[in-house]
Amino acid sequence: MKNLFVKIAAAGLLMLAPAIAEAAEGYSTANVNMRAGPSTRYPAVAVIPAGSSVEIRGCLSDVNWCDVEFYGGRGWVSGQYVQALYQQRRVYVGPQYYRPLGIPMIRFSVDNYWDRYYRNRDFYRERDRWSRGPDYYYRDRDRDNRDRDNRDRDRNWRERDGNRDGRDRDRDWRDDNQRDDRQRGERQRDDRRGDDRRPDRRDFDCRPGDPTCDE
């Protein structure tokens, strides 16, 4: 019976061991942004106040960034802002302490991580672009902004050009009408002057034998 209890206890410890190794307790050393990925260029999802307790779920092997849990939320914090208790003293979390602290080394994938924790966030809509990395995201975004600015300038230029053409057409139309009005006025004045120059038959001096002189 005693051996049975020992086996059960050993089995229980083996079952608990992976769970224990999945996280380590840490403390933030400053007011630090918890971000959606292991870079300061990823969106911030929360601010962890200085001295707050966090659960370290894993860290990257190539860069000193760790996946942490804070008040039920998940995100990434640089190891230079997180300390953990090691041999009765606090140490900054770094690769040399991952194994002693029981912190697993993990990888980061935007698709898997964001699908799990950020579906309700605005930036989730652009996960396909973010999945290439923040440098690519900002480069593509800046290029799109430049393309949009160029399109706006082209559209404004076309609108200004169209308005100028319209104004030119209106001015030409007004000039043509004014020119036609002037020409009509000149013809009317010429006609009136012609009427004034046309003599009245009665104003002629009668010539001898002219029958109109008898009128």
XYZ file of C-alpha atoms in Angstrom:
215
model
C 0.000 0.000 0.000
C 2.849 2.378 0.880
C 4.511 1.722 -2.480
C 1.208 2.477 -4.183
C 1.003 5.919 -2.518
C 4.599 6.630 -3.521
C 3.863 5.757 -7.151
C 0.746 7.929 -7.165
C 2.655 10.857 -5.684
C 5.474 10.449 -8.211
C 2.991 10.340 -11.059
C 1.348 13.495 -9.740
C 4.677 15.288 -9.655
C 5.420 14.230 -13.203
C 2.057 15.572 -14.308
C 2.683 18.880 -12.546
C 6.232 19.340 -13.829
C 5.316 20.607 -17.338
C 2.833 23.060 -15.858
C 5.461 24.394 -13.449
C 7.942 24.818 -16.291
C 5.445 26.730 -18.417
C 5.686 29.986 -16.447
C 7.856 31.857 -13.999
C 6.973 34.788 -11.797
C 8.533 38.103 -12.695
C 8.267 41.802 -11.816
C 8.302 44.843 -14.051
C 11.016 47.338 -13.208
C 9.369 50.344 -14.887
C 6.141 51.474 -16.442
C 6.522 49.448 -19.598
C 4.379 48.799 -22.661
C 3.185 45.267 -23.181
C 3.192 44.830 -26.949
C 1.576 42.589 -29.535
C 4.965 41.199 -30.595
C 8.637 41.095 -29.603
C 9.614 44.563 -30.826
C 8.919 48.157 -29.880
C 7.456 48.555 -33.375
C 4.515 46.254 -32.625
C 1.332 47.867 -31.279
C 1.096 48.402 -27.516
C -1.760 46.490 -25.892
C -1.344 47.564 -22.241
C 0.931 49.404 -19.827
C 2.392 47.386 -16.961
C 3.061 49.644 -13.947
C 6.452 49.472 -12.263
C 6.663 46.728 -9.629
C 3.700 44.772 -11.006
C 3.793 41.000 -10.956
C 3.728 39.200 -14.316
C 3.768 35.561 -15.364
C 6.580 34.824 -17.810
C 5.219 32.256 -20.260
C 8.318 31.972 -22.429
C 11.136 33.927 -24.020
C 12.785 34.032 -27.407
C 16.224 32.504 -27.774
C 17.553 35.013 -30.323
C 16.356 38.285 -28.765
C 15.671 39.144 -25.140
C 11.881 39.426 -25.342
C 9.413 37.467 -23.251
C 5.761 36.516 -23.579
C 4.085 37.572 -20.330
C 0.639 37.465 -18.781
C -0.656 40.492 -16.905
C -4.170 40.589 -15.400
C -5.381 37.979 -17.847
C -3.941 39.767 -20.876
C -1.039 38.520 -22.932
C 1.763 40.374 -24.670
C 5.483 40.850 -25.062
C 7.947 42.762 -22.867
C 11.691 43.221 -23.232
C 13.670 41.204 -20.686
C 15.553 44.341 -19.670
C 12.365 45.541 -17.931
C 11.536 42.257 -16.184
C 13.207 40.759 -13.134
C 12.752 37.354 -11.533
C 13.802 35.882 -8.240
C 16.887 33.659 -8.579
C 18.827 32.286 -5.591
C 17.241 34.754 -3.205
C 17.963 37.771 -5.382
C 16.279 39.496 -8.274
C 17.929 39.265 -11.672
C 16.975 40.683 -15.025
C 15.536 37.987 -17.213
C 18.079 36.950 -19.837
C 19.009 33.826 -21.793
C 21.445 32.677 -19.078
C 18.549 32.457 -16.606
C 15.913 30.847 -18.807
C 16.758 27.293 -17.843
C 17.410 27.913 -14.105
C 14.123 29.836 -13.827
C 12.189 27.219 -15.757
C 11.318 29.603 -18.569
C 10.755 27.776 -21.871
C 12.277 29.108 -25.058
C 9.512 29.718 -27.581
C 8.915 31.137 -31.031
C 6.619 33.942 -32.104
C 4.100 33.770 -34.937
C 1.758 36.676 -35.614
C -0.917 34.402 -37.060
C -1.093 31.968 -34.147
C -0.510 34.496 -31.377
C -2.887 37.149 -32.681
C -5.574 34.591 -33.509
C -5.429 33.492 -29.896
C -5.298 36.851 -28.095
C -6.076 39.829 -30.340
C -9.098 39.039 -32.481
C -10.976 41.969 -30.960
C -8.178 44.480 -31.571
C -8.233 46.998 -34.416
C -4.762 46.041 -35.641
C -5.887 42.419 -36.080
C -7.425 43.399 -39.439
C -3.903 44.002 -40.772
C -2.381 40.792 -39.423
C -1.443 39.627 -42.934
C 0.768 42.667 -43.357
C 2.112 42.454 -39.795
C 2.929 38.768 -40.286
C 5.875 39.775 -42.470
C 7.370 41.698 -39.557
C 7.068 45.274 -38.286
C 9.788 46.594 -40.594
C 7.913 45.330 -43.642
C 4.630 46.611 -42.204
C 5.866 50.166 -41.763
C 7.679 50.129 -45.098
C 4.531 48.964 -46.918
C 2.379 51.414 -44.965
C 4.656 54.333 -45.787
C 4.686 53.290 -49.452
C 0.884 53.097 -49.475
C 0.697 56.523 -47.849
C 3.027 57.951 -50.496
C 0.974 56.331 -53.263
C -2.219 57.731 -51.749
C -0.674 61.194 -51.453
C 0.418 60.994 -55.090
C -3.068 59.940 -56.143
C -4.565 62.807 -54.139
C -2.168 65.262 -55.754
C -2.994 63.890 -59.195
C -6.701 64.147 -58.483
C -6.343 67.695 -57.180
C -4.236 68.578 -60.211
C -6.878 67.150 -62.554
C -9.620 68.982 -60.694
C -7.697 72.246 -60.821
C -6.927 71.674 -64.470
C -10.562 70.871 -65.172
C -11.710 73.971 -63.316
C -9.195 76.077 -65.210
C -10.386 74.627 -68.507
C -13.953 75.380 -67.484
C -13.042 78.937 -66.579
C -11.194 79.322 -69.874
C -14.213 78.040 -71.778
C -16.489 80.412 -69.867
C -14.151 83.300 -70.549
C -13.908 82.384 -74.238
C -17.696 82.129 -74.394
C -18.092 85.516 -72.748
C -15.441 87.013 -75.031
C -17.191 85.597 -78.081
C -20.539 86.972 -76.916
C -19.035 90.349 -76.145
C -17.336 90.387 -79.536
C -20.617 89.457 -81.233
C -22.394 92.168 -79.244
C -19.779 94.710 -80.284
C -20.043 93.663 -83.897
C -23.855 93.883 -83.812
C -23.614 97.294 -82.142
C -21.162 98.514 -84.754
C -23.398 97.279 -87.568
C -26.395 98.977 -85.978
C -24.448 102.221 -85.622
C -23.279 101.934 -89.233
C -26.872 101.381 -90.313
C -28.020 104.421 -88.367
C -25.234 106.536 -89.810
C -26.187 105.295 -93.259
C -29.767 106.355 -92.644
C -28.551 109.758 -91.526
C -26.478 110.123 -94.707
C -29.411 109.162 -96.949
C -30.830 112.517 -98.150
C -34.488 113.356 -98.065
C -35.779 113.827 -101.585
C -37.615 116.940 -100.497
C -34.350 118.565 -99.364
C -33.014 118.607 -102.964
C -33.034 121.836 -104.895
C -35.526 121.552 -107.635
C -34.210 121.644 -111.066
C -36.123 123.203 -113.855
C -38.407 120.696 -115.411
C -38.180 118.240 -112.489
C -41.760 117.081 -111.803
C -40.979 116.438 -108.150
C -40.607 120.103 -107.529
C -44.348 120.437 -107.878
C -44.946 118.235 -104.806
